[in-house]
Short mmCIF file of C-alpha atoms in Angstrom, two decimals:
data_model
loop_
_atom_site.label_atom_id
_atom_site.label_comp_id
_atom_site.label_asym_id
_atom_site.label_seq_id
_atom_site.Cartn_x
_atom_site.Cartn_y
_atom_site.Cartn_z
CA UNK I 1 139.39 90.59 104.20
CA UNK I 2 141.22 87.45 102.77
CA UNK I 3 144.82 87.61 103.08
CA UNK I 4 147.33 88.47 100.18
CA UNK I 5 148.44 85.94 98.09
CA UNK I 6 152.02 84.94 99.40
CA UNK I 7 153.28 84.37 95.81
CA UNK I 8 151.95 87.60 94.41
CA UNK I 9 153.41 89.50 97.22
CA UNK I 10 156.66 87.97 97.06
CA UNK I 11 156.74 88.68 93.15
CA UNK I 12 155.77 92.17 93.84
CA UNK I 13 158.38 92.62 96.21
CA UNK I 14 161.20 91.00 94.10
CA UNK I 15 160.02 93.01 90.94
CA UNK I 16 160.24 96.40 93.14
CA UNK I 17 163.73 95.32 94.48
CA UNK I 18 164.95 94.95 91.03
CA UNK I 19 163.71 98.43 90.41
CA UNK I 20 165.16 100.28 93.15
CA UNK I 21 168.43 98.66 92.44
CA UNK I 22 168.55 99.82 88.72
CA UNK I 23 166.37 102.82 88.59
CA UNK I 24 168.65 105.93 88.32
CA UNK I 25 165.72 108.05 88.19
CA UNK I 26 164.67 109.01 92.06
CA UNK I 27 161.68 110.60 90.69
CA UNK I 28 160.68 107.36 88.94
CA UNK I 29 161.91 105.30 91.75
CA UNK I 30 159.66 107.12 94.35
CA UNK I 31 156.86 106.63 91.80
CA UNK I 32 157.30 102.93 91.59
CA UNK I 33 157.64 102.50 95.12
CA UNK I 34 154.21 104.12 95.44
CA UNK I 35 152.63 102.00 92.81
CA UNK I 36 153.94 98.70 94.15
CA UNK I 37 152.51 99.74 97.75
CA UNK I 38 149.15 100.34 95.88
CA UNK I 39 149.02 97.29 94.04
CA UNK I 40 149.86 95.04 97.20
CA UNK I 41 147.29 96.65 99.13
CA UNK I 42 144.64 97.57 96.43
CA UNK I 43 144.54 100.93 97.76
CA UNK I 44 142.48 103.42 95.64
CA UNK I 45 145.05 106.35 96.11
CA UNK I 46 148.17 107.19 97.60
CA UNK I 47 151.05 109.76 97.71
CA UNK I 48 154.82 109.55 98.27
CA UNK I 49 156.78 112.34 99.66
CA UNK I 50 160.58 113.16 99.61
CA UNK I 51 162.13 115.18 102.34
CA UNK I 52 163.75 118.83 101.83
CA UNK I 53 166.73 119.76 103.53
CA UNK I 54 164.43 122.14 105.18
CA UNK I 55 162.63 119.46 107.09
CA UNK I 56 159.59 119.89 104.67
CA UNK I 57 157.79 117.02 102.90
CA UNK I 58 157.58 117.46 99.05
CA UNK I 59 155.03 115.80 96.90
CA UNK I 60 156.66 113.86 94.54
CA UNK I 61 153.78 111.48 93.08
CA UNK I 62 150.02 111.56 93.83
CA UNK I 63 147.60 108.80 92.54
CA UNK I 64 143.90 108.44 93.12
CA UNK I 65 141.94 106.07 90.82
CA UNK I 66 138.31 107.22 91.66
CA UNK I 67 139.05 110.73 90.87
CA UNK I 68 141.39 110.02 88.04
CA UNK I 69 144.53 111.90 89.45
CA UNK I 70 147.85 111.16 88.57
CA UNK I 71 150.54 114.32 89.35
CA UNK I 72 154.05 114.43 89.83
CA UNK I 73 156.40 111.29 89.10
CA UNK I 74 156.63 110.93 85.37
CA UNK I 75 153.27 112.38 84.55
CA UNK I 76 154.75 115.68 83.64
CA UNK I 77 151.41 117.33 85.36
CA UNK I 78 153.17 119.23 88.45
CA UNK I 79 151.48 119.21 91.86
CA UNK I 80 149.99 122.28 92.72
CA UNK I 81 150.27 121.86 96.59
CA UNK I 82 152.83 123.50 99.08
CA UNK I 83 155.33 121.56 100.86
CA UNK I 84 154.31 120.18 104.25
CA UNK I 85 156.37 121.41 107.02
CA UNK I 86 157.39 118.59 109.45
CA UNK I 87 157.92 120.80 112.44
CA UNK I 88 156.44 124.59 113.16
CA UNK I 89 158.50 126.92 115.17
CA UNK I 90 159.99 124.04 116.38
CA UNK I 91 156.77 121.87 117.62
CA UNK I 92 155.84 118.56 115.82
CA UNK I 93 153.18 119.54 112.75
CA UNK I 94 150.52 117.39 114.08
CA UNK I 95 147.99 118.92 111.82
CA UNK I 96 149.23 116.57 108.97
CA UNK I 97 149.44 112.74 109.29
CA UNK I 98 152.68 112.56 107.07
CA UNK I 99 154.54 115.45 109.14
CA UNK I 100 153.68 113.51 112.55
CA UNK I 101 154.58 109.90 111.05
CA UNK I 102 157.99 111.51 109.83
CA UNK I 103 158.62 113.25 113.05
CA UNK I 104 157.69 110.19 115.26
CA UNK I 105 159.12 107.68 112.88
CA UNK I 106 155.98 105.54 113.22
CA UNK I 107 153.56 104.33 111.22
CA UNK I 108 150.07 105.89 111.64
CA UNK I 109 146.90 103.43 110.93
CA UNK I 110 143.68 105.06 110.56
CA UNK I 111 140.79 102.76 109.96
CA UNK I 112 137.90 105.49 109.46
CA UNK I 113 139.30 109.18 109.07
CA UNK I 114 135.63 110.48 109.85
CA UNK I 115 135.57 108.34 113.19
CA UNK I 116 139.54 108.97 114.38
CA UNK I 117 139.73 110.83 117.65
CA UNK I 118 143.55 110.09 118.26
CA UNK I 119 144.86 112.11 115.16
CA UNK I 120 143.81 115.29 113.40
CA UNK I 121 141.99 114.41 110.46
CA UNK I 122 140.60 117.97 109.55
CA UNK I 123 142.88 118.12 106.38
CA UNK I 124 141.85 115.05 104.98
CA UNK I 125 138.12 115.91 105.52
CA UNK I 126 138.63 119.54 104.27
CA UNK I 127 140.14 118.12 100.98
CA UNK I 128 137.18 115.45 100.74
CA UNK I 129 134.67 118.47 100.74
CA UNK I 130 136.42 120.25 97.76
CA UNK I 131 136.75 116.93 95.58
CA UNK I 132 133.62 115.03 96.89
CA UNK I 133 135.78 112.24 97.69
CA UNK I 134 135.38 110.19 100.89
CA UNK I 135 138.68 109.27 102.82
CA UNK I 136 138.19 106.29 104.95
CA UNK I 137 141.34 103.86 105.84
CA UNK I 138 144.74 105.63 105.83
CA UNK I 139 147.92 103.94 106.34
CA UNK I 140 150.92 106.48 106.72
CA UNK I 141 154.47 104.98 106.69
CA UNK I 142 157.80 106.87 107.18
CA UNK I 143 160.80 105.54 104.67
CA UNK I 144 163.18 104.56 107.56
CA UNK I 145 166.66 103.57 106.29
CA UNK I 146 169.36 101.10 107.88
CA UNK I 147 170.54 104.32 109.71
CA UNK I 148 167.46 105.15 111.31
CA UNK I 149 167.05 108.13 109.00
CA UNK I 150 163.72 109.19 107.42
CA UNK I 151 164.23 110.33 103.63
CA UNK I 152 160.43 109.94 102.76
CA UNK I 153 156.81 109.15 103.55
CA UNK I 154 154.47 106.82 101.96
CA UNK I 155 150.65 107.47 102.26
CA UNK I 156 147.94 105.08 101.20
CA UNK I 157 144.27 105.84 101.05
CA UNK I 158 141.38 103.44 100.91
CA UNK I 159 142.08 99.67 100.94
CA UNK I 160 139.46 97.90 98.86
CA UNK I 161 137.97 94.44 98.70
CA UNK I 162 135.21 93.27 96.37
CA UNK I 163 134.43 97.28 95.70
CA UNK I 164 134.20 98.12 99.30
CA UNK I 165 136.57 100.38 101.22
CA UNK I 166 138.00 98.28 104.23
CA UNK I 167 140.80 99.10 106.78
CA UNK I 168 144.51 98.03 105.86
CA UNK I 169 145.04 94.42 107.29
CA UNK I 170 148.17 93.68 109.30
CA UNK I 171 149.72 91.40 106.16
CA UNK I 172 149.67 94.41 104.16
CA UNK I 173 150.85 96.66 106.75
CA UNK I 174 153.89 94.65 107.42
CA UNK I 175 154.66 94.19 103.61
CA UNK I 176 154.78 98.11 103.21
CA UNK I 177 156.93 98.34 105.93
CA UNK I 178 159.31 95.81 104.35
CA UNK I 179 158.94 97.69 101.12
CA UNK I 180 159.75 101.13 102.39
CA UNK I 181 162.48 99.93 104.53
CA UNK I 182 163.99 98.39 101.23
CA UNK I 183 163.19 101.60 99.33
CA UNK I 184 164.68 103.82 102.00
CA UNK I 185 167.88 102.12 101.67
CA UNK I 186 167.84 102.24 98.06
CA UNK I 187 167.35 105.79 98.00
CA UNK I 188 170.03 106.38 100.62
CA UNK I 189 172.43 104.65 98.51
CA UNK I 190 171.33 106.76 95.45
CA UNK I 191 171.46 110.01 97.59
CA UNK I 192 175.12 109.10 98.59
CA UNK I 193 175.96 108.41 95.36
CA UNK I 194 174.58 111.34 93.83
CA UNK I 195 176.23 113.40 96.91
CA UNK I 196 179.32 111.72 96.00
CA UNK I 197 179.19 112.90 92.26
CA UNK I 198 178.41 116.58 93.31
CA UNK I 199 181.39 116.59 95.59
CA UNK I 200 183.92 114.89 92.99
CA UNK I 201 182.46 117.73 90.44
CA UNK I 202 182.97 120.28 93.08
CA UNK I 203 186.42 119.24 93.95
CA UNK I 204 187.28 119.49 90.08
CA UNK I 205 185.61 122.99 90.21
CA UNK I 206 187.82 124.03 93.19
CA UNK I 207 191.45 122.75 91.63
CA UNK I 208 190.30 124.35 88.27
CA UNK I 209 189.28 127.65 90.38
CA UNK I 210 192.76 127.43 92.13
CA UNK I 211 194.53 127.19 88.99
CA UNK I 212 192.73 130.05 87.50
CA UNK I 213 193.56 132.11 90.80
CA UNK I 214 197.13 130.85 90.74
CA UNK I 215 197.60 132.80 87.50
CA UNK I 216 195.83 136.19 86.85
CA UNK I 217 196.59 135.97 83.22
CA UNK I 218 194.67 132.47 82.77
CA UNK I 219 191.59 133.28 84.96
CA UNK I 220 188.55 131.64 83.59
CA UNK I 221 190.35 129.29 81.17
CA UNK I 222 189.52 126.29 83.20
CA UNK I 223 185.86 127.33 83.65
CA UNK I 224 185.33 128.02 79.87
CA UNK I 225 187.08 125.00 78.41
CA UNK I 226 184.50 122.52 80.00
CA UNK I 227 181.60 124.81 78.88
CA UNK I 228 182.81 125.01 75.14
CA UNK I 229 183.63 121.32 75.25
CA UNK I 230 179.82 120.93 76.09
CA UNK I 231 178.59 122.82 73.50
CA UNK I 232 180.43 120.91 70.86
CA UNK I 233 179.26 117.52 72.68
CA UNK I 234 175.70 118.60 72.43
CA UNK I 235 176.15 119.87 68.86
CA UNK I 236 177.58 116.36 67.87
CA UNK I 237 174.99 115.04 69.32
CA UNK I 238 172.33 116.61 67.62
CA UNK I 239 174.24 116.47 64.04
CA UNK I 240 172.72 113.92 61.80
CA UNK I 241 175.36 114.18 58.95
CA UNK I 242 179.28 113.30 58.04
CA UNK I 243 181.16 110.58 59.79
CA UNK I 244 179.75 111.20 63.21
CA UNK I 245 176.08 111.17 62.34
CA UNK I 246 175.71 107.77 64.43
CA UNK I 247 177.82 108.93 67.15
CA UNK I 248 175.89 110.04 70.40
CA UNK I 249 177.29 110.70 73.80
CA UNK I 250 175.26 109.06 76.58
CA UNK I 251 174.37 110.93 79.91
CA UNK I 252 177.10 109.28 82.16
CA UNK I 253 179.73 109.96 79.01
CA UNK I 254 178.64 113.50 79.12
CA UNK I 255 179.20 113.79 82.70
CA UNK I 256 182.71 112.30 82.47
CA UNK I 257 183.20 114.88 79.46
CA UNK I 258 182.29 117.43 81.57
CA UNK I 259 184.47 116.34 84.73
CA UNK I 260 187.40 115.81 82.41
CA UNK I 261 186.86 119.33 81.22
CA UNK I 262 187.30 120.91 84.83
CA UNK I 263 190.35 118.56 85.27
CA UNK I 264 191.98 119.06 82.01
CA UNK I 265 194.66 121.26 83.14
CA UNK I 266 195.09 120.37 86.60
CA UNK I 267 198.76 119.43 86.28
CA UNK I 268 199.17 123.41 86.13
CA UNK I 269 198.85 123.22 90.00
CA UNK I 270 202.60 122.30 90.01
CA UNK I 271 203.60 124.90 87.09
CA UNK I 272 205.84 127.60 88.58
CA UNK I 273 203.95 130.96 88.22
CA UNK I 274 207.18 132.71 86.61
CA UNK I 275 206.60 130.68 83.75
CA UNK I 276 202.68 130.68 83.74
CA UNK I 277 202.74 134.40 83.99
CA UNK I 278 205.68 135.09 81.75
CA UNK I 279 204.11 138.34 79.84
CA UNK I 280 207.31 139.03 78.06
CA UNK I 281 210.29 137.55 76.66
CA UNK I 282 212.74 139.05 79.34
CA UNK I 283 210.42 138.69 82.58
CA UNK I 284 211.28 136.63 85.61
CA UNK I 285 210.58 138.37 88.69
CA UNK I 286 210.70 141.74 87.00
CA UNK I 287 210.75 142.54 83.15
CA UNK I 288 214.47 142.60 82.66
CA UNK I 289 214.05 144.99 79.47
CA UNK I 290 214.32 147.84 82.03
CA UNK I 291 217.69 146.47 82.70
CA UNK I 292 218.67 145.81 79.33
CA UNK I 293 217.54 149.55 78.53
CA UNK I 294 219.41 150.79 81.47
CA UNK I 295 222.67 149.27 80.10
CA UNK I 296 222.03 150.72 76.68
CA UNK I 297 221.93 154.18 78.52
CA UNK I 298 225.26 153.51 80.03
CA UNK I 299 226.09 152.71 76.39
CA UNK I 300 224.95 156.11 75.39
CA UNK I 301 226.65 157.99 78.27
CA UNK I 302 229.91 156.27 77.47
CA UNK I 303 229.93 156.81 73.72
CA UNK I 304 229.31 160.49 74.66
CA UNK I 305 232.34 160.61 77.24
CA UNK I 306 234.46 158.79 74.27
CA UNK I 307 233.52 161.52 71.60
CA UNK I 308 234.38 164.33 74.11
CA UNK I 309 237.49 162.70 75.48
CA UNK I 310 238.87 161.37 71.97
CA UNK I 311 237.49 163.92 69.33
CA UNK I 312 240.09 162.34 66.92
CA UNK I 313 237.81 159.15 66.57
CA UNK I 314 235.43 161.55 64.79
CA UNK I 315 232.22 159.87 66.58
CA UNK I 316 228.98 160.81 64.72
CA UNK I 317 227.24 161.03 67.96
CA UNK I 318 223.70 162.32 66.91
CA UNK I 319 223.64 159.59 63.99
CA UNK I 320 224.50 157.21 66.76
CA UNK I 321 222.07 158.03 69.29
CA UNK I 322 219.61 158.63 66.80
CA UNK I 323 220.29 154.44 65.73
CA UNK I 324 220.32 153.58 69.22
CA UNK I 325 217.13 155.25 70.13
CA UNK I 326 215.10 152.99 66.85
CA UNK I 327 217.00 149.84 68.43
CA UNK I 328 216.13 150.25 71.94
CA UNK I 329 212.39 150.70 70.28
CA UNK I 330 212.93 147.71 68.31
CA UNK I 331 213.99 145.64 71.49
CA UNK I 332 211.06 147.12 73.35
CA UNK I 333 208.68 145.87 70.44
CA UNK I 334 210.44 142.44 70.34
CA UNK I 335 210.41 141.80 74.02
CA UNK I 336 206.45 142.00 74.04
CA UNK I 337 206.41 138.53 71.83
CA UNK I 338 203.97 137.38 69.11
CA UNK I 339 202.86 134.90 66.74
CA UNK I 340 206.16 134.88 64.80
CA UNK I 341 209.56 136.77 65.02
CA UNK I 342 211.08 136.76 61.06
CA UNK I 343 214.83 135.81 60.78
CA UNK I 344 215.98 139.03 59.87
CA UNK I 345 214.91 140.26 63.58
CA UNK I 346 216.47 137.43 65.13
CA UNK I 347 219.75 138.35 63.18
CA UNK I 348 219.32 141.74 64.13
CA UNK I 349 219.17 141.18 67.81
CA UNK I 350 222.37 139.28 67.39
CA UNK I 351 224.19 142.14 65.56
CA UNK I 352 223.04 144.22 68.42
CA UNK I 353 224.41 141.95 70.87
CA UNK I 354 227.68 142.30 69.03
CA UNK I 355 227.18 145.95 68.46
CA UNK I 356 226.71 147.29 71.63
CA UNK I 357 229.33 146.66 74.44
CA UNK I 358 229.77 148.60 77.67
CA UNK I 359 232.96 148.57 80.02
CA UNK I 360 232.05 147.80 83.86
CA UNK I 361 235.37 147.56 86.06
CA UNK I 362 237.34 147.86 83.13
CA UNK I 363 235.64 144.92 81.62
CA UNK I 364 234.25 144.92 78.35
CA UNK I 365 230.85 143.17 77.84
CA UNK I 366 227.96 143.10 75.83
CA UNK I 367 224.70 144.82 76.70
CA UNK I 368 223.00 141.29 76.72
CA UNK I 369 223.88 138.25 78.94
CA UNK I 370 223.42 134.90 77.27
CA UNK I 371 220.14 134.51 78.72
CA UNK I 372 218.73 137.96 77.55
CA UNK I 373 220.05 137.28 73.91
CA UNK I 374 218.32 133.81 74.03
CA UNK I 375 214.97 135.19 75.36
CA UNK I 376 215.17 138.06 72.96
CA UNK I 377 215.28 135.72 70.04
CA UNK I 378 212.30 133.79 70.90
CA UNK I 379 210.51 133.52 67.88
CA UNK I 380 206.93 132.49 68.99
CA UNK I 381 205.35 133.67 72.24
CA UNK I 382 207.54 134.37 75.25
CA UNK I 383 208.92 131.26 76.11
CA UNK I 384 212.32 129.65 75.67
CA UNK I 385 212.47 126.16 74.90
CA UNK I 386 213.47 125.41 78.45
CA UNK I 387 210.24 127.29 79.93
CA UNK I 388 208.35 125.51 76.90
CA UNK I 389 209.18 122.32 78.45
CA UNK I 390 208.41 123.42 81.69
CA UNK I 391 204.79 124.39 80.36
CA UNK I 392 204.31 121.20 78.64
CA UNK I 393 205.20 119.36 81.70
CA UNK I 394 201.67 120.30 83.17
CA UNK I 395 200.25 117.45 81.09
CA UNK I 396 202.54 115.14 82.24
CA UNK I 397 201.61 116.20 85.76
CA UNK I 398 197.80 115.73 84.78
CA UNK I 399 198.30 112.31 83.63
CA UNK I 400 200.09 111.18 86.66
CA UNK I 401 197.04 112.76 88.82
CA UNK I 402 194.38 111.43 87.02
CA UNK I 403 195.76 107.99 86.51
CA UNK I 404 196.30 107.72 90.24
CA UNK I 405 192.84 108.59 91.16
CA UNK I 406 190.27 105.23 91.44
CA UNK I 407 187.53 106.56 89.36
CA UNK I 408 184.01 104.70 89.63
CA UNK I 409 183.11 103.02 86.33
CA UNK I 410 180.99 105.60 84.71
CA UNK I 411 184.06 107.99 84.97
CA UNK I 412 186.77 105.88 83.97
CA UNK I 413 187.14 107.82 80.88
CA UNK I 414 187.95 110.94 82.44
CA UNK I 415 191.90 110.72 82.06
CA UNK I 416 191.66 109.76 78.34
CA UNK I 417 189.25 112.69 77.74
CA UNK I 418 191.30 115.28 79.91
CA UNK I 419 194.87 114.35 78.80
CA UNK I 420 194.39 114.27 75.06
CA UNK I 421 193.83 118.01 74.50
CA UNK I 422 197.36 118.59 73.44
CA UNK I 423 197.66 115.39 71.28
CA UNK I 424 197.14 116.26 67.16
CA UNK I 425 195.49 114.01 64.97
CA UNK I 426 198.71 113.33 62.85
CA UNK I 427 200.33 111.89 65.96
CA UNK I 428 203.02 114.95 66.58
CA UNK I 429 201.07 116.05 69.83
CA UNK I 430 201.80 115.13 73.34
CA UNK I 431 202.05 113.77 75.91
CA UNK I 432 201.76 110.09 74.04
CA UNK I 433 201.78 111.13 70.40
CA UNK I 434 198.32 109.72 69.87
CA UNK I 435 196.71 109.76 66.44
CA UNK I 436 192.90 110.34 65.61
CA UNK I 437 192.40 106.56 65.72
CA UNK I 438 194.02 106.13 69.11
CA UNK I 439 191.92 109.04 70.76
CA UNK I 440 188.03 108.95 71.32
CA UNK I 441 185.74 111.72 69.85
CA UNK I 442 185.25 113.22 73.38
CA UNK I 443 188.95 113.78 73.78
CA UNK I 444 189.17 115.32 70.47
CA UNK I 445 186.31 117.62 71.03
CA UNK I 446 188.31 118.83 74.15
CA UNK I 447 191.47 119.74 71.94
CA UNK I 448 189.08 121.97 69.82
CA UNK I 449 187.69 123.49 72.62
CA UNK I 450 191.34 124.35 74.52
CA UNK I 451 192.77 125.68 71.29
CA UNK I 452 189.43 128.12 70.51
CA UNK I 453 189.64 129.05 73.84
CA UNK I 454 193.31 130.09 73.83
CA UNK I 455 192.76 131.79 70.59
CA UNK I 456 189.60 134.19 71.82
CA UNK I 457 191.28 134.77 75.12
CA UNK I 458 192.00 138.54 75.86
CA UNK I 459 193.56 137.70 79.20
CA UNK I 460 196.73 136.14 78.24
CA UNK I 461 200.22 137.96 79.29
CA UNK I 462 201.80 137.44 75.80
CA UNK I 463 199.29 138.28 73.25
CA UNK I 464 195.86 140.10 72.66
CA UNK I 465 192.57 137.82 72.10
CA UNK I 466 192.12 137.46 68.19
CA UNK I 467 189.40 138.45 65.96
CA UNK I 468 186.85 135.21 65.49
CA UNK I 469 187.75 135.44 61.75
CA UNK I 470 191.47 134.79 62.49
CA UNK I 471 190.78 132.21 65.20
CA UNK I 472 188.53 130.10 62.67
CA UNK I 473 191.26 130.80 59.89
CA UNK I 474 194.08 129.59 62.16
CA UNK I 475 191.82 126.51 63.45
CA UNK I 476 190.83 125.81 59.58
CA UNK I 477 194.70 125.33 58.75
CA UNK I 478 195.19 123.30 61.92
CA UNK I 479 192.40 120.94 60.43
CA UNK I 480 193.88 121.04 57.05
CA UNK I 481 197.15 120.15 58.80
CA UNK I 482 195.60 117.23 60.62
CA UNK I 483 196.38 118.77 63.90
CA UNK I 484 192.63 118.78 65.20
CA UNK I 485 189.69 116.58 64.14
CA UNK I 486 188.44 118.11 60.80
CA UNK I 487 185.17 116.03 61.03
CA UNK I 488 184.59 117.85 64.60
CA UNK I 489 185.47 121.14 63.15
CA UNK I 490 183.07 120.99 60.45
CA UNK I 491 180.20 120.28 63.16
CA UNK I 492 182.10 123.25 65.11
CA UNK I 493 181.29 125.59 62.10
CA UNK I 494 178.26 124.16 60.60
CA UNK I 495 176.39 124.19 63.94
CA UNK I 496 177.77 127.82 64.95
CA UNK I 497 179.32 126.27 68.19
CA UNK I 498 181.90 129.14 67.76
CA UNK I 499 179.15 131.74 67.68
CA UNK I 500 177.29 130.34 70.78
CA UNK I 501 180.61 130.58 72.69
CA UNK I 502 181.76 134.07 71.49
CA UNK I 503 178.01 135.33 72.26
CA UNK I 504 178.50 133.97 75.87
CA UNK I 505 182.21 134.67 76.75
CA UNK I 506 183.87 137.20 73.78
CA UNK I 507 180.84 139.27 72.78
CA UNK I 508 183.01 141.98 71.57
CA UNK I 509 183.95 139.73 68.49
CA UNK I 510 180.49 137.81 68.24
CA UNK I 511 178.88 140.45 65.98
CA UNK I 512 181.54 139.74 63.05
CA UNK I 513 180.78 139.01 59.63
CA UNK I 514 182.03 135.46 58.95
CA UNK I 515 182.18 134.02 55.66
CA UNK I 516 182.24 130.22 56.44
CA UNK I 517 183.36 129.53 52.91
CA UNK I 518 186.59 131.05 53.20
CA UNK I 519 187.70 129.11 56.56
CA UNK I 520 190.43 126.49 55.38
CA UNK I 521 189.29 122.87 55.41
CA UNK I 522 185.77 123.56 56.12
CA UNK I 523 183.25 121.69 53.97
CA UNK I 524 179.49 122.26 54.40
CA UNK I 525 178.03 119.02 55.10
CA UNK I 526 175.27 120.17 52.63
CA UNK I 527 177.76 120.35 49.87
#
């Protein structure tokens, strides 16, 4: 058989080198290796296998020109064969050439499968009986990388010359060995990259879970936000209308956005639990409403003593105690926090502080300390301004943490995506006061996801979860006021991302009747 043309062989090897360095799909890469080896050796058929964690050979691509077979790879036709074990009960599986080649890390060359005595070819002959094929020359090569590890096996069948089946010659064998070595190194590099990406994403999830575990009241937040963000991202990719009709996230950008979702609150790892978990306005290590209530009980007892000791004061004790009971109930309710405390209630608390005094060690004092008074007068939620600053600082820590990480090129946007969920489109957000034009669409998506998750969540210490209608109304006004991206909000509603999320995470509100035409700022793209 004439030797291969060196120029053709070099071109094929160079072409393969380029493909193995650029191809991101491992399945496609393995198929390319097989096709190149077939072309170089003029083989009639061939199969390429990968190695599973269980030390089995998995069929990746199978091609046979004479039988018209093309399975696996990019053919979308599954290969109906079981994995081949390399070892059986601790012993090398000598019943399959590919298993023997993988175990011994040595190529196996067969000139005629029906004349070979040194190897068990019963499997090949049995297959021939089923297909009517005639296996003759066989070349089985383990794919061994630079560290001596096997990450695949290539098998070629029936080298051909002028229509005749011939043995594989030494030049062909040397070329295939060089090719598989090159391919094995490329596969190893890709596997390392994939493993590093899996490791990085897993670490991001570990941090998120640690934060959720740190606070029982925000458990699941760091898991739900990335899921909702990706739901919205998929909806934006599908939407062929509005200002974002031409926008589409690539797979690497989707991966970066997913990682960003898991890391968006990583700075909360430095936030004190007593602030994160503050369920009521007076809570510290305990709820001080009990302390305030105890002081009011002392006040009641002191008034009762005064009424007995100084009858000339004409104290209307029943009336006073009735009013005290009403004031105590008011303080209990106020302590729970809420969306908004009216100015009249703030003033009433101030009046109560001036009205109710007790005497301890001869010193008259208000039943409220200055800090208790300040806490009770909080008008939104349960946090004071100082505590709100501590909570808001988590995003500064997030920025610091993510900016310090040497993200690879395809993840370089993770900090920008993750750190934008508290920014507002009009520039009034934090930490950087960015406007819509200064933020990427993925960062703006994450802001919507973070807000909607927080509104629907029922595991917050300071509020119950809201109804779907309430959540969409609030977000509609936020879009109207340029706090969230109105274009993305339209897609969020039009593609019913809110409903997809609710069905999965808050099914108790998913069945609500929603009239989308009543949502503030929402404009149906069909109108």
